[in-house]
XYZ file of C-alpha atoms in Angstrom:
224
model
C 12.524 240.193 -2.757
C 13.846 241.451 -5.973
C 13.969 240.158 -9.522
C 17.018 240.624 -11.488
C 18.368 240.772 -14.562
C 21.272 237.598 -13.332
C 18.199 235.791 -11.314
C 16.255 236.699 -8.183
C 17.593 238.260 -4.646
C 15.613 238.086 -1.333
C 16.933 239.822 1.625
C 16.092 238.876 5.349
C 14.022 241.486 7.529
C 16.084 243.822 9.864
C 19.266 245.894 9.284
C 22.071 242.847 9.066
C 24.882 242.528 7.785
C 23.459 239.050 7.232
C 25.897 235.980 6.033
C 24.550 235.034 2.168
C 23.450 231.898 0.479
C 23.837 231.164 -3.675
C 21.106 229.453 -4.809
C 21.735 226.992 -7.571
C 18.518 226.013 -9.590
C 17.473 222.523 -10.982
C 17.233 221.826 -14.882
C 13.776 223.778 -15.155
C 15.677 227.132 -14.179
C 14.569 230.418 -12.451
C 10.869 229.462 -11.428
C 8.656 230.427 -8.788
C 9.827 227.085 -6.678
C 13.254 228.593 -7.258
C 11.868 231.800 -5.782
C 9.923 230.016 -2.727
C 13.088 228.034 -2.096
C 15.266 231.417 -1.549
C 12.825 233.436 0.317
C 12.564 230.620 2.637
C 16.153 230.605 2.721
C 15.818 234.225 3.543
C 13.445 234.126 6.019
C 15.859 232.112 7.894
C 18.336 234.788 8.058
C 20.353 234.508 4.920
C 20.977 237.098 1.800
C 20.131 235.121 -0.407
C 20.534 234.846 -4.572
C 19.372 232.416 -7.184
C 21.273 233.119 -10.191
C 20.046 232.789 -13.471
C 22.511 230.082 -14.900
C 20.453 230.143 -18.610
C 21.151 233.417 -19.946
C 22.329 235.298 -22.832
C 25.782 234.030 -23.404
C 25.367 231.595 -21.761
C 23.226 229.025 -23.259
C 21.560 225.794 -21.743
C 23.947 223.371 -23.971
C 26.785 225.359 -22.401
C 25.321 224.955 -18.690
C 24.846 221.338 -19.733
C 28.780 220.758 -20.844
C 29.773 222.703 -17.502
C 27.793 219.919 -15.744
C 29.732 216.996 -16.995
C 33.247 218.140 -17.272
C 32.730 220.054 -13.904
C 34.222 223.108 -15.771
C 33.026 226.095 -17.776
C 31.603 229.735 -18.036
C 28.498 228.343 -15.735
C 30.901 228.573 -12.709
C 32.152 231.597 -13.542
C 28.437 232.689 -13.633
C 28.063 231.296 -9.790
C 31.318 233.070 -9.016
C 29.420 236.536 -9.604
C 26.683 235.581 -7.865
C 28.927 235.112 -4.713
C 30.557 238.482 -5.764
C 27.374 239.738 -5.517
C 26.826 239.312 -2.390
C 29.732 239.821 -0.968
C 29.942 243.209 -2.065
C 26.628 244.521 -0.942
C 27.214 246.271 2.502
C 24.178 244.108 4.354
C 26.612 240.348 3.651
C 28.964 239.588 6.267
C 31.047 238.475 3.904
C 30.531 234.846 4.603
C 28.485 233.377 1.744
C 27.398 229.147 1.457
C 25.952 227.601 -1.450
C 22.750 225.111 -1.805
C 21.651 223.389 -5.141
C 19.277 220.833 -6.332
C 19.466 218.264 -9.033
C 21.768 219.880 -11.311
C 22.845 222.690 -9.174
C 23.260 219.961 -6.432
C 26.247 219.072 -9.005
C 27.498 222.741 -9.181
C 27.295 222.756 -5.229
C 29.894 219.831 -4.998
C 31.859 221.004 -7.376
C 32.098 224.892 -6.037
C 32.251 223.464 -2.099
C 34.958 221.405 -3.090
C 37.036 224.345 -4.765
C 37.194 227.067 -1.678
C 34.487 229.097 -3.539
C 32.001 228.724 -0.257
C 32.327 228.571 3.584
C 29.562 225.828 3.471
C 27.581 223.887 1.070
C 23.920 222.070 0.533
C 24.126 219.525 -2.036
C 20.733 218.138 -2.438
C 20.440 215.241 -4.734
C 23.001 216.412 -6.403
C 23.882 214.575 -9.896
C 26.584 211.734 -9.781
C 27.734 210.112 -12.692
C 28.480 206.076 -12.412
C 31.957 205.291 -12.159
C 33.206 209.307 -12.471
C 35.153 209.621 -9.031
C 34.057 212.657 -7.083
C 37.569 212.854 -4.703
C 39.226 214.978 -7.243
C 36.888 217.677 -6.696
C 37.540 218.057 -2.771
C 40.777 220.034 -2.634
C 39.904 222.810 -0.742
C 36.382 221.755 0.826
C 33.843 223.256 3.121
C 31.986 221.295 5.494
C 28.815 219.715 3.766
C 25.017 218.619 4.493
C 23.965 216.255 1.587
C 20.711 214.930 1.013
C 19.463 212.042 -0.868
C 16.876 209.395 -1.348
C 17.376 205.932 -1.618
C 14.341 205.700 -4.252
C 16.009 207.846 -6.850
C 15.760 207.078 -10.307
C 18.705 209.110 -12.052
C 21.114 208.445 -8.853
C 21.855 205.005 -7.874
C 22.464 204.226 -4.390
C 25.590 202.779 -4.719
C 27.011 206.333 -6.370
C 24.995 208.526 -3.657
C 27.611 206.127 -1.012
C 30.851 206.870 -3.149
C 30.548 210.576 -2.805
C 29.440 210.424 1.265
C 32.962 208.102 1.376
C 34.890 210.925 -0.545
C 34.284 212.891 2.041
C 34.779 210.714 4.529
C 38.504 210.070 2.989
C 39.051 213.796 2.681
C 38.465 214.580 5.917
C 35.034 216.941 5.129
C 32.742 217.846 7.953
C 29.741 216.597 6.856
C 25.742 215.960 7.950
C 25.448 212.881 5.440
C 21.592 211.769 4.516
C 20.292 209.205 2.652
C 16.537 209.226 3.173
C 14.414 206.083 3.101
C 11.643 205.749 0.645
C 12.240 209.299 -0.817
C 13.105 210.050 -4.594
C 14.609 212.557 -6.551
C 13.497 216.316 -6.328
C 12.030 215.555 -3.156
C 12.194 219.246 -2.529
C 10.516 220.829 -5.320
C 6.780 221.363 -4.929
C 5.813 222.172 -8.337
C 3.053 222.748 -10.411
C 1.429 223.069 -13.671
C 3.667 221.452 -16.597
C 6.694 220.692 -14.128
C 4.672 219.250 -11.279
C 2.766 217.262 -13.878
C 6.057 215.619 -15.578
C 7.455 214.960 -11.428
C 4.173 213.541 -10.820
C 4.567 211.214 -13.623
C 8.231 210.264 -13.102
C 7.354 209.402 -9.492
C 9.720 212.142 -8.113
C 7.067 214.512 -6.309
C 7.475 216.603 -2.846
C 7.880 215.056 0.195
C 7.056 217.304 3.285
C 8.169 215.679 6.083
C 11.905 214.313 4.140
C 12.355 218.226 3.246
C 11.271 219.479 6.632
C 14.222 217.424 8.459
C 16.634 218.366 5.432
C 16.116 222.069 6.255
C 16.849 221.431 9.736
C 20.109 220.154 9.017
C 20.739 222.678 6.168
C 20.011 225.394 8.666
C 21.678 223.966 11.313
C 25.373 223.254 9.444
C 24.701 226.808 7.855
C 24.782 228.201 11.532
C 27.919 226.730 12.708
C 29.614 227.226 9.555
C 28.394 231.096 8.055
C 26.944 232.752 11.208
């Protein structure tokens, strides 16, 4: 497990070549949840890398705009992470993508463009009435998780995107979870955990234990 200057690397145990995950962070950045998130991911077999997407030149207003227009230097950003991987000698070459929240958004958008052999979006941001089919023309198959309790994503928008890829054709493990909320994921503390805590959108154990056993699961068929 390795800091680095572009974010944090963790590579599984044993000699590989191993197939590699991008990790794509939530608004609060490159955190130690970010970090538990990817050495799990590594422990499962995966090289995997959590790019810092705040950085110099890079700054969060500009992350922000890349978010809403679904175009920008922050993709170029998750681009190199990919590179990254795929040029280390230990990556088969075969790289997926997972993201949360706001990275959730950069996972759709990337594993509808042909940058990934498979992609996690997990609560991923949807905007009301912004059409997400556009973004599928060259897609990878998909596991998407949601709850039907979040505040920022309405139900009705969480449905729009599983019928996108539905009309496009996308192998996908489709989720909407009952009773679970945004960032269902994250197990935070100190300031984050206290501002979940207080908009309701705290971990849920048993919703993320299932979600990683699809993740892992499509990531198997699709990167092994």
């Amino acid at each position: 497990m390795t800091d680095l200057d572009g974010g944090y690397l963790a590579t599984p145990t044993g000699a590989g070549p191993f197939p590699g995950v991008v990790v794509l962070h939530d608004a609060f950045g490159v955190t130690s949840e970010l970090r538990r998130v990817t050495d799990h991911i590594a422990a499962n077999g995966y090289l995997a890398i959590g790019p810092r997407l705040y950085r110099r030149g890079l700054c969060v207003q500009q992350v922000f705009r890349g978010l809403l227009r679904d175009t920008g230097p922050v993709f170029d950003q998750i681009q190199r992470a990919r590179d990254t991987l795929t040029a280390r000698p230990d990556c088969t070459g075969r790289v997926g993508v997972i993201g949360f929240c706001m990275g959730g958004r950069f996972a759709i958008v990337t594993g509808g463009s042909g940058m990934f052999d498979a992609a996690s979006v997990n609560y991923g941001m949807l905007f009301p009435g912004k059409p997400v089919d556009h973004l599928l023309t060259d897609p990878c198959p998909v596991v998407a998780s949601y709850g039907d309790r979040d505040p920022y994503i309405p139900t009705a928008d969480t449905e729009r995107y599983r019928d996108s890829l539905d009309a496009a054709g996308v192998r996908s493990d489709f989720k909407i979870y009952p009773g679970a909320s945004h960032s269902f994921f994250q197990d935070y503390s100190g300031v984050p955990g206290l501002y979940m805590k207080v908009m309701g959108t705290t971990h849920d154990p048993d919703v993320s234990t299932d979600a990683w056993s699809r993740i892992f699961t499509l990531f198997s068929e699709n990167l092994n």
